Short mmCIF file of C-alpha atoms in Angstrom, two decimals:
data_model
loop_
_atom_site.label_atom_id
_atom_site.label_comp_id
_atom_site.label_asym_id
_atom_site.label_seq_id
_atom_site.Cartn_x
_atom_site.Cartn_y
_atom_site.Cartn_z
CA UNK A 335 92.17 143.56 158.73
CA UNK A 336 90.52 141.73 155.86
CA UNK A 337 86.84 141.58 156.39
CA UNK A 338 84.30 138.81 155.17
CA UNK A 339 81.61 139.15 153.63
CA UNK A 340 78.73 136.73 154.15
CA UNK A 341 75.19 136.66 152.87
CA UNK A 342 73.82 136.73 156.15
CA UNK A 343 73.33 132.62 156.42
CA UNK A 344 75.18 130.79 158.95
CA UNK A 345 76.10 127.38 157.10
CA UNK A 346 73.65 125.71 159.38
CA UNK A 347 70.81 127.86 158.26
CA UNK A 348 72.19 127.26 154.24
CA UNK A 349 72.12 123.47 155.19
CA UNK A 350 68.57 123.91 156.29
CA UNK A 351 67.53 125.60 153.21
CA UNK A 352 69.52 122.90 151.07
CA UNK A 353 67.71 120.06 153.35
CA UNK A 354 64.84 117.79 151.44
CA UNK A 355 62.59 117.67 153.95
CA UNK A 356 59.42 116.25 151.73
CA UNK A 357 61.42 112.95 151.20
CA UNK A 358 62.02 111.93 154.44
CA UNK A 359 58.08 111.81 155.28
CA UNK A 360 56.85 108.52 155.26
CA UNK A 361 55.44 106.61 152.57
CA UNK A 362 51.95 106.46 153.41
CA UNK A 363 52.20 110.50 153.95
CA UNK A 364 53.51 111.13 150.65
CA UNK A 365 51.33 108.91 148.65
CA UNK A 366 48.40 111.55 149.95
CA UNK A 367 50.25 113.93 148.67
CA UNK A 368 50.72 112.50 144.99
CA UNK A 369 47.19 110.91 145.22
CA UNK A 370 45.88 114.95 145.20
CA UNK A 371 47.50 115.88 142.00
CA UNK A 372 46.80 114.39 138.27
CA UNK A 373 47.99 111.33 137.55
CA UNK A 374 50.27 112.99 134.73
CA UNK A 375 51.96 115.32 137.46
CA UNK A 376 52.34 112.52 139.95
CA UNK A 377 54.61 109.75 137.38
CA UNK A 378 56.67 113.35 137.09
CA UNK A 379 57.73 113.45 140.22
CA UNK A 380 59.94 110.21 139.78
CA UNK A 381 62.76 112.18 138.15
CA UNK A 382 63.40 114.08 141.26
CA UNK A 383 65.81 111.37 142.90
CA UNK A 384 65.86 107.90 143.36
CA UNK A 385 63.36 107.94 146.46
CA UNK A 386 60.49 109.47 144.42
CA UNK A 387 61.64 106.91 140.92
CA UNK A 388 58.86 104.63 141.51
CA UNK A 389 56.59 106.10 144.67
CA UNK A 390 54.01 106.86 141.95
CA UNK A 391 53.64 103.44 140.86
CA UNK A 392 52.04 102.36 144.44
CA UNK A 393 49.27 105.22 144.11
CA UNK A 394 46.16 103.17 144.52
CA UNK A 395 44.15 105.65 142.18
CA UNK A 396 44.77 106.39 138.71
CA UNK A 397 43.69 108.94 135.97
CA UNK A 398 44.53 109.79 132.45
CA UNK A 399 43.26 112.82 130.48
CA UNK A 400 44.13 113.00 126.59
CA UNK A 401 43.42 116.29 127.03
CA UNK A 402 46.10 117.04 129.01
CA UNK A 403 50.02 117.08 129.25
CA UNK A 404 52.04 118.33 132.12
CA UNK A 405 55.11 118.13 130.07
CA UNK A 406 54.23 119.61 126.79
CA UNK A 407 51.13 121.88 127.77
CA UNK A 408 49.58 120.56 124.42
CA UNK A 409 45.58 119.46 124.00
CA UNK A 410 46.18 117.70 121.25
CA UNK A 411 48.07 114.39 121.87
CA UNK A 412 48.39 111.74 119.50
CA UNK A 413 46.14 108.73 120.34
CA UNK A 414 48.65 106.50 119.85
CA UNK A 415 51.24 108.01 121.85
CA UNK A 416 48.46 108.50 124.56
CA UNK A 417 48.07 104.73 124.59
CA UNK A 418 51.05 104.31 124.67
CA UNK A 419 51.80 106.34 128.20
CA UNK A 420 48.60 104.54 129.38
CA UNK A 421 50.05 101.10 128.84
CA UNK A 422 53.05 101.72 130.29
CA UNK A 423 51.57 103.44 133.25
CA UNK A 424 49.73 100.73 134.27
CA UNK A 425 52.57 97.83 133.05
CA UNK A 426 54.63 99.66 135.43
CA UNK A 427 52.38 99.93 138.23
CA UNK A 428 52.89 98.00 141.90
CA UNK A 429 49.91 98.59 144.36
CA UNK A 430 48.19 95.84 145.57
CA UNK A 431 44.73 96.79 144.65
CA UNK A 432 43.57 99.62 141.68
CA UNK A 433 41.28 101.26 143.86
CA UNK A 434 40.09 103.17 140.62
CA UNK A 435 40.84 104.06 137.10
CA UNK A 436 39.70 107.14 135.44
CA UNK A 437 40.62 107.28 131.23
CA UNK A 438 39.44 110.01 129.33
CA UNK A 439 40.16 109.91 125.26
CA UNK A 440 39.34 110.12 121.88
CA UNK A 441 35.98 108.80 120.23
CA UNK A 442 39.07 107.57 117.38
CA UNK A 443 41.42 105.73 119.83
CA UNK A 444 41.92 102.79 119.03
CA UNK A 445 39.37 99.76 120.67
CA UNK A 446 42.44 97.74 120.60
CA UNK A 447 44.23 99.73 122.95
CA UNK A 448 40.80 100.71 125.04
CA UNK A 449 40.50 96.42 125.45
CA UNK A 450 44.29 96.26 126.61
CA UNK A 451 43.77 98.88 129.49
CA UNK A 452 40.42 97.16 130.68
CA UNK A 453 42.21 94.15 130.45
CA UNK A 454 45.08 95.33 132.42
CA UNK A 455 42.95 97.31 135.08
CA UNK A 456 40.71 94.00 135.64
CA UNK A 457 44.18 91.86 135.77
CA UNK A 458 44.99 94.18 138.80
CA UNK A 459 41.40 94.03 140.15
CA UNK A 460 39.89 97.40 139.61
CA UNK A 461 37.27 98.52 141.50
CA UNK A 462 35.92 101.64 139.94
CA UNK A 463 36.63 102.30 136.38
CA UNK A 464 35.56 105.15 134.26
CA UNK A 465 36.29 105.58 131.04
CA UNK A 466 34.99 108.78 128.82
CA UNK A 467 35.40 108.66 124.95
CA UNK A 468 34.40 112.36 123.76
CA UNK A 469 33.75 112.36 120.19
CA UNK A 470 36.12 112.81 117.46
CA UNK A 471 34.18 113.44 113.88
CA UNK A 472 31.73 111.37 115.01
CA UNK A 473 34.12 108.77 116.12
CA UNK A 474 33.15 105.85 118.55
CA UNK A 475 34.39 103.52 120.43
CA UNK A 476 33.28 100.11 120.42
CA UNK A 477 34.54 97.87 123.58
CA UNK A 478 35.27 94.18 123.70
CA UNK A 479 32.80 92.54 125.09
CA UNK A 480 34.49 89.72 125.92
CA UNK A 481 36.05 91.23 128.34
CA UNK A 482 33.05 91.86 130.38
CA UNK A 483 32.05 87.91 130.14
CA UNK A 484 33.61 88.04 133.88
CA UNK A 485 34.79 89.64 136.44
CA UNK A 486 34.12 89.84 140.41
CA UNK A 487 35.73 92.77 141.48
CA UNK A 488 34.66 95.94 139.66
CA UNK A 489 32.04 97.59 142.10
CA UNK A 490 31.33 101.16 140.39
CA UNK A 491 31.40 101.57 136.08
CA UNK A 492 31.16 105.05 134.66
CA UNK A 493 30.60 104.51 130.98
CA UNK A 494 30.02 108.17 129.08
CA UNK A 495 29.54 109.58 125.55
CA UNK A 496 31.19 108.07 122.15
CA UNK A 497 30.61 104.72 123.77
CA UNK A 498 29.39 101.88 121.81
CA UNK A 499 27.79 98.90 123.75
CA UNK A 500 27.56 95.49 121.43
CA UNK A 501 26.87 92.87 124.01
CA UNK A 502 25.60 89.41 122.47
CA UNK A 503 25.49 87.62 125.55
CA UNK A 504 25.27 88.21 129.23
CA UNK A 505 27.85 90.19 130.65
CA UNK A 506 28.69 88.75 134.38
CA UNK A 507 30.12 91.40 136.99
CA UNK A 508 29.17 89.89 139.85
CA UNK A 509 30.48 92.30 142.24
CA UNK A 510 29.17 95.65 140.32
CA UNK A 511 27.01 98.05 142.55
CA UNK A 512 26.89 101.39 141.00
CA UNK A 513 26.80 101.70 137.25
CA UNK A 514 26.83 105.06 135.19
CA UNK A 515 25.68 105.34 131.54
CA UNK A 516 26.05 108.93 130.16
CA UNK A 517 25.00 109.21 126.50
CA UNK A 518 26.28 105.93 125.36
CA UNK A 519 25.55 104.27 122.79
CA UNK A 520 23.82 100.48 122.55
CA UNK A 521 24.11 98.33 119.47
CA UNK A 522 20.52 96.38 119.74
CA UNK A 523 17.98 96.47 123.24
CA UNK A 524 19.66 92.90 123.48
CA UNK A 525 22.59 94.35 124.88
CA UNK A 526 20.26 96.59 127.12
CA UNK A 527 19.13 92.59 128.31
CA UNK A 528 22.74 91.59 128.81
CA UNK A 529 23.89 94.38 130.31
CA UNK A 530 21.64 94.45 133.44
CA UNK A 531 21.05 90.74 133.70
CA UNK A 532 24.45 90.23 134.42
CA UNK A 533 24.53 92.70 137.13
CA UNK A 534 23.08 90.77 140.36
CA UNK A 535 24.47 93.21 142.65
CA UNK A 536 23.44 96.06 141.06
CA UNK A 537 22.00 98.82 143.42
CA UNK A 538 22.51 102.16 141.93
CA UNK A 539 21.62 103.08 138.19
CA UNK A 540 22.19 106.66 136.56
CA UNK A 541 21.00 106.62 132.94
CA UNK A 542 21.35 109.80 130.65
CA UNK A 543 20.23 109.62 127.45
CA UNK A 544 18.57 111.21 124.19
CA UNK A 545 15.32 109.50 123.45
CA UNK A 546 15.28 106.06 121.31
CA UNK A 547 18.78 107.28 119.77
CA UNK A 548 19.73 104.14 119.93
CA UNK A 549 16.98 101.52 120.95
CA UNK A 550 13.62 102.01 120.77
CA UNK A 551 12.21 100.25 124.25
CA UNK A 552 14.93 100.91 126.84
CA UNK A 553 14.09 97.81 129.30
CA UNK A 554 15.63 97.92 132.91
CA UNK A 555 14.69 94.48 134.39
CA UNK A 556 16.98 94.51 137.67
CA UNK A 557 15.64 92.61 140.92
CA UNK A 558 18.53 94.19 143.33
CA UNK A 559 18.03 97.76 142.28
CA UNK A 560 17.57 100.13 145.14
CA UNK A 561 18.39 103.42 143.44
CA UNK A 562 17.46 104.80 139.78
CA UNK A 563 17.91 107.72 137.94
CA UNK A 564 16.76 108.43 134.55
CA UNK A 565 17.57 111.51 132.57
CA UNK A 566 15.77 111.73 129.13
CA UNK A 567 17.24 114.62 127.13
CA UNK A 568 14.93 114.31 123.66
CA UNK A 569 13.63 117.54 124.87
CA UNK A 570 17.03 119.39 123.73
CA UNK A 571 17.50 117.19 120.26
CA UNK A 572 16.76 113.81 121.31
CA UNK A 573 15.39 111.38 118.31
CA UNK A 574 12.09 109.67 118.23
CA UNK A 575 10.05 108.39 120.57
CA UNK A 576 11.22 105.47 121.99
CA UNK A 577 9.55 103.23 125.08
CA UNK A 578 10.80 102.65 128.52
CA UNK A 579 9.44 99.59 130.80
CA UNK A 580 11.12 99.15 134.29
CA UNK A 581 11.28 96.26 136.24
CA UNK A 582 13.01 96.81 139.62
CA UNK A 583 11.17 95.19 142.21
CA UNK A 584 13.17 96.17 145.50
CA UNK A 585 13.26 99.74 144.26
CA UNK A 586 13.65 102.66 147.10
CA UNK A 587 14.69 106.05 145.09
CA UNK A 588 13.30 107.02 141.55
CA UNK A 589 14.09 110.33 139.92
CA UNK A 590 12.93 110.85 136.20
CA UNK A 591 13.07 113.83 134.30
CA UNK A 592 12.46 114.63 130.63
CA UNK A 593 9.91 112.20 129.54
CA UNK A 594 8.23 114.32 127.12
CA UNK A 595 6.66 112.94 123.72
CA UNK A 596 7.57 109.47 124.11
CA UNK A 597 5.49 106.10 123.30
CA UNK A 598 5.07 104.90 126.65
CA UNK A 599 6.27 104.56 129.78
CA UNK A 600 5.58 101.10 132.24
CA UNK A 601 6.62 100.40 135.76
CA UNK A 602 6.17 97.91 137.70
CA UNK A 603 5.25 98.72 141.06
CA UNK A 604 7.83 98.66 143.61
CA UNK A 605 6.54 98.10 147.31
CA UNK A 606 9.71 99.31 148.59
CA UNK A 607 9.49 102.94 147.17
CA UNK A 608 10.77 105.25 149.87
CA UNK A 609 11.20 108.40 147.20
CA UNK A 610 10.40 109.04 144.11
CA UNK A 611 10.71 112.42 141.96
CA UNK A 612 8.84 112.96 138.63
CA UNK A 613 9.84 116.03 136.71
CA UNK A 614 9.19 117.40 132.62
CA UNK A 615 6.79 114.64 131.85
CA UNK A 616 4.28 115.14 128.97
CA UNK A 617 3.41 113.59 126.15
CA UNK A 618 3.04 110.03 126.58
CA UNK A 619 1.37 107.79 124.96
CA UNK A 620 1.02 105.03 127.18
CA UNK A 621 1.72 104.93 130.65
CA UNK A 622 1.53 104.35 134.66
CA UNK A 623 3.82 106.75 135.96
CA UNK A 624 1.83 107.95 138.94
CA UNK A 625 0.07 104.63 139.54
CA UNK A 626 2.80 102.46 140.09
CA UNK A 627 3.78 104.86 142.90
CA UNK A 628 1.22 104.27 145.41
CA UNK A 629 4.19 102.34 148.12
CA UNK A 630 6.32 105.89 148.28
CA UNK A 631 6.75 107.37 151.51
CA UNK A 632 7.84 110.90 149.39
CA UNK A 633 6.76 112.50 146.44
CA UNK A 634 8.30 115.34 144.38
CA UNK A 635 6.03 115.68 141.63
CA UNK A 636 6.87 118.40 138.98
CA UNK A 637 4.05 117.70 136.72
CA UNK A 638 0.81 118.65 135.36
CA UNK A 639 -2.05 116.95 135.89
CA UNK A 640 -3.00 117.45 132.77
CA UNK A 641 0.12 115.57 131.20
CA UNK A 642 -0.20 112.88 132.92
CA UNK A 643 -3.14 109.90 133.84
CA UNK A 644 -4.04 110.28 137.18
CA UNK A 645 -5.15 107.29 139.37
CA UNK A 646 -8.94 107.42 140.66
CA UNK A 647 -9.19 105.31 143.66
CA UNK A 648 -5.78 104.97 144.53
CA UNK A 649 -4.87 105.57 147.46
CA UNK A 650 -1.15 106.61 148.46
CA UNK A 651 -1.03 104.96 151.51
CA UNK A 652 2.39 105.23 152.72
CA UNK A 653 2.66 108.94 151.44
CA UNK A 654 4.07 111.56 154.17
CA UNK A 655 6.23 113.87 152.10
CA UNK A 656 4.53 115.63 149.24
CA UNK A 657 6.28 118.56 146.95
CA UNK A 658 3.98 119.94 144.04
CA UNK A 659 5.50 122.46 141.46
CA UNK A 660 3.18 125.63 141.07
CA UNK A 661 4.11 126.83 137.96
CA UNK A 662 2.94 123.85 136.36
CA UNK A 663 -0.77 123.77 134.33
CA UNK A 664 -3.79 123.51 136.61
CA UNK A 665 -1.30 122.21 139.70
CA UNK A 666 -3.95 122.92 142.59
CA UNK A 667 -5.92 120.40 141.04
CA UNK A 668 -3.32 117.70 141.39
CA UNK A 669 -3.34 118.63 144.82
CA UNK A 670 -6.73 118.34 145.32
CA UNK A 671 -6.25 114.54 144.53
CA UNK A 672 -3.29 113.47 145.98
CA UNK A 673 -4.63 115.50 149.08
CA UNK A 674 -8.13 113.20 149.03
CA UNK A 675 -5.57 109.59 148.06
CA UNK A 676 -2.74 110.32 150.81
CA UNK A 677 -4.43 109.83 154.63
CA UNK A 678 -1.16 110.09 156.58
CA UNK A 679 0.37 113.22 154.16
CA UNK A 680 2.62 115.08 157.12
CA UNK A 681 4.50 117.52 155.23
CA UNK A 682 3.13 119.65 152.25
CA UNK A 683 5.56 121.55 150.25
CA UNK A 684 4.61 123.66 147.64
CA UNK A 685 7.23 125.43 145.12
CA UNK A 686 8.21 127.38 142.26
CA UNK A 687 12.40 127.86 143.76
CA UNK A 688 12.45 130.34 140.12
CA UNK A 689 10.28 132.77 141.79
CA UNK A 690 8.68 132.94 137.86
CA UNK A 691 6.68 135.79 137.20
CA UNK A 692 5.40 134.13 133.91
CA UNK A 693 3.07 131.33 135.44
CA UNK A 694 0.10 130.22 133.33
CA UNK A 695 -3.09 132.57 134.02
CA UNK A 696 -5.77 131.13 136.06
CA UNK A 697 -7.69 128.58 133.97
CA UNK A 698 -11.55 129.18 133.32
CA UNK A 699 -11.82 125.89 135.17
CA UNK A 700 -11.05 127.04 138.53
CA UNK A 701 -9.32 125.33 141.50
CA UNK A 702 -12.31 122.55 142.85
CA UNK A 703 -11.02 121.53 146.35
CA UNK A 704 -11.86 118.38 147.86
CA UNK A 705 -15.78 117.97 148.85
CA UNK A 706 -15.15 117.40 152.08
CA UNK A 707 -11.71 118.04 153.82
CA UNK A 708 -9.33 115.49 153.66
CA UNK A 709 -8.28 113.11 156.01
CA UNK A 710 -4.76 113.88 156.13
CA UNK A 711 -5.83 117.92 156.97
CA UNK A 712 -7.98 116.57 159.67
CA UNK A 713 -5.35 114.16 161.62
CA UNK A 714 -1.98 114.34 160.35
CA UNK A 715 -0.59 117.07 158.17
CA UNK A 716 1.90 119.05 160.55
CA UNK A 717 3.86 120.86 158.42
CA UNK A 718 2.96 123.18 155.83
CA UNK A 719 5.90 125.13 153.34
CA UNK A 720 5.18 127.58 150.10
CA UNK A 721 7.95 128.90 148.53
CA UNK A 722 7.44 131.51 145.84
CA UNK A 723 4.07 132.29 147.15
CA UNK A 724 2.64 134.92 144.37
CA UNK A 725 0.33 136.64 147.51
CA UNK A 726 -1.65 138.57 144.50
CA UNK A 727 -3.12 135.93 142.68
CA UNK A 728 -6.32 135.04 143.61
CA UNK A 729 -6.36 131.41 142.68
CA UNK A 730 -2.91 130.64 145.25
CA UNK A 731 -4.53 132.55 147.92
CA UNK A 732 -7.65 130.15 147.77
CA UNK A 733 -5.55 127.18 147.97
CA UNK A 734 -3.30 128.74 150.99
CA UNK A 735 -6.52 129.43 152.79
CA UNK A 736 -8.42 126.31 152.44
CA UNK A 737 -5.33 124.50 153.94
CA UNK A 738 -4.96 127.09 156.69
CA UNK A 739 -8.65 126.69 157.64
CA UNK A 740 -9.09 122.87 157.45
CA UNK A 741 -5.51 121.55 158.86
CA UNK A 742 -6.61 120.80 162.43
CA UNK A 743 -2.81 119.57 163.40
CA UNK A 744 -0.84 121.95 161.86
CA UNK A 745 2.38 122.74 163.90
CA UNK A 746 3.94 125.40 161.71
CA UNK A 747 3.57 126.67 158.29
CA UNK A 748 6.14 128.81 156.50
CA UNK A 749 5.07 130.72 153.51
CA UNK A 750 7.66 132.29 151.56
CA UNK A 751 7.20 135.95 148.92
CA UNK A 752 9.19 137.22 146.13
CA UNK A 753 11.15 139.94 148.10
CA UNK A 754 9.91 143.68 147.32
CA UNK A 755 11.39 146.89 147.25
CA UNK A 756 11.73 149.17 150.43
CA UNK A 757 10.13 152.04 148.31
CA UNK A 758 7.35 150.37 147.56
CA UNK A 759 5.86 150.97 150.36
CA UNK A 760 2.13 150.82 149.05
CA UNK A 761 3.10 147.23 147.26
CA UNK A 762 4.45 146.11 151.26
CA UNK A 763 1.28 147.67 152.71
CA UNK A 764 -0.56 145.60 150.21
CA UNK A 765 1.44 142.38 151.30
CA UNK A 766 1.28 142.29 154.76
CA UNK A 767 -2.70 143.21 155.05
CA UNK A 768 -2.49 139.83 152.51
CA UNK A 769 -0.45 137.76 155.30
CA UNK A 770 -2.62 139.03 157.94
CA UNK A 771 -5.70 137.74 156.21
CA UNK A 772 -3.92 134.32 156.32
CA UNK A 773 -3.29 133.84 159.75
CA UNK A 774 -6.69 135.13 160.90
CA UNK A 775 -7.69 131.38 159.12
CA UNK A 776 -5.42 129.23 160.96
CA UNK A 777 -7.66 126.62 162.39
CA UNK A 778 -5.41 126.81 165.97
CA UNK A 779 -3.21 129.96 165.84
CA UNK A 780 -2.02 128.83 169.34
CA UNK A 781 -0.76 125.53 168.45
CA UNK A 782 0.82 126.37 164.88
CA UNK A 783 3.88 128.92 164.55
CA UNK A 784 3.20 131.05 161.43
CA UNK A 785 6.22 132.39 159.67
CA UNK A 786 6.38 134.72 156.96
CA UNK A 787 9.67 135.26 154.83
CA UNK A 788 11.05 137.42 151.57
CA UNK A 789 13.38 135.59 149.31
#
């Protein structure tokens, strides 16, 4: 008897196998699918069969990478040809809205073929567009700014590094919310003017740049901003020492960092300020920095006193949030005053998160607390926090005291040491006789909760 052999598949188990299960999931499901990989890798997929030939082409999000080519695992693609797949990519696409369009390329492509794809994407009414030139030998690119003369759909711009921005009159994106400029590059502080003007819905503003590279008074004049960040990098190789004046009037979150040896810095005051965070600022010639933020409900103020002009006889009125650095030069004395100006100050925060063991010496002019103890330590400060607490110094232990003793409605109070050794035992004996000395102070140990951590 002739026996066959089989390789242990019934054909309805081979058919199974065999079966192309992916493509019969519904549009919508797939589209997820393709919308998780790059861009590149997605417009692949249309060789598979006639089903997938142009799914790609209703994926509402879109990005292209120079840098990278699923077919030909090469980094270095010609400009032109990159262009090229661009244009077509987008000439061939079919979605009823471009959600968003992400191009990444060459500081040498072409500002031709840069003006053709923000033509295109606005033509299909783009909402978020980024576009990233990295530099080529010093390459930029320059875009048309005609094409930003109008346009009321783009809500979010990301706009980063060999960027030029030439704009001789006002720009008008009407609809444009969020707008990102990394390291660009403006022609004149005219097209800093035309720029924001034409922005009237323009809530959120990140700005990173190296000094007066490029202008020397950076002017952000912007009556719907809500939200701005400002990132000043002439401390790692910036140029010169350029100006910035800001006028934001409904302003509710401020962060700058890296104002260090600049000419001057002006801000309006904004009544609105909810937050506002003020880090690596020395040096300037002129300016208002802490003054014109007398309306903010929180404070994170990594600063010296001694590099900046402190208000006398300003009174933070609003304030209920502070953070203070305390690595930074003579710090407890920028306490001291924003302790006497803030009357409702709640929470008190007090940090050095690097746990440095390099902190500047006491200062022959020692801490001076407030004359008489503050209003906020009387009636409203409830929560007390120091992290990085160096329990050995003499100076931080005044300070942690005189807050302990005087803050008549404190409700807890968490003080935080670098962690030591088990076999240290004499250094832990040391610590904890420290601690102890603390909460004998508390002004009502039954109302506040003490806690004591190692990080």
């Amino acid at each position: 008897m002739e026996q066959k052999l089989t390789d242990g598949l019934g054909s309805s188990n081979r058919d199974a196998v065999n079966e192309d299960r992916i493509s019969e999931l519904p549009d919508a499901l797939l589209l997820q699918i393709l919308s998780s990989l790059p861009t590149d890798n997605a417009i692949a997929t249309s060789v598979l069969s006639k089903r997938w030939r142009s799914l790609w082409t209703m994926l509402p999000k879109l990005k292209f990478d120079s840098d990278f080519n699923p077919v030909f695992d090469d980094d270095n693609i010609d400009p032109c040809m990159f262009s090229e797949n661009v244009y077509k990519s987008l000439s061939l696409h079919k979605a009823p809205v471009l959600e968003s369009l992400h191009l990444k390329f060459e500081g040498r492509t072409d500002c031709l073929d840069v003006g053709i794809w923000i033509a295109t994407a606005f033509a299909r009414g783009v909402r978020k567009l980024v576009l990233d030139s990295f530099y080529h030998e010093e390459q930029i690119v320059t875009l048309p700014s005609v094409l930003f003369s109008y346009n009321d759909t783009l809500e979010i711009l990301k706009l980063k590094n060999a960027i030029d921005l030439d704009f001789p009159s006002r720009v008008c994106l009407k609809s444009l919310r969020k707008l990102y400029l990394d390291q660009v590059h403006f022609k004149d502080e005219e097209s800093v003017c035309n720029l924001f003007c034409g922005c009237p819905s323009l809530e959120d503003l990140f700005v990173h740049r190296y000094g007066n590279v490029d202008v020397a008074t950076f002017t952000i004049a912007v009556p719907s901003l809500q939200r701005l960040t400002i990132e000043d990098l002439r401390s790692e190789g910036g140029y010169g020492n350029g100006s910035y004046v800001i006028n934001a009037p409904a302003l509710k979150y401020l962060n700058i960092d890296g104002f260090n040896d600049i000419e001057s810095c002006l801000i309006e005051k904004a009544l609105e300020l909810v937050e506002a965070k003020i880090s690596n600022v020395s040096d300037i010639t002129n300016e208002n920095i802490l003054e014109s933020l007398t309306s903010a409900k929180r404070l994170i103020l990594h600063l010296s006193p001694l590099e900046v002009k402190v208000p006398t006889g300003k009174i933070f009125h609003r304030l209920v949030c502070l953070e203070l650095r305390t690595y930074e030069r003579e710090w407890w004395n920028l306490l001291s005053i924003m302790l006497d100006s803030s009357p409702k100050l709640q929470i008190l925060k007090l940090t050095d998160v690097y746990l440095h063991n390099d902190k500047q010496n006491p200062d022959v002019r020692k801490w001076n607390p407030p004359k008489c103890a503050p209003e906020c330590l009387l009636f409203h400060l409830e929560t007390f926090v120091w992290i990085g607490y160096e329990w050995q110094r003499g100076d931080e232990k005044e300070v942690a005291t005189y807050i302990l003793e005087n803050a008549r409605q404190l409700k807890k109070a968490t003080i935080s040491t670098k962690r030591i050794e088990r076999e240290m035992l004499e250094k832990l004996e040391k610590r904890r006789e420290m601690l102890n000395e603390l909460a004998s102070v508390l002004w009502d140990p039954n109302s506040c909760h003490l806690v004591f951590e190692s990080t």
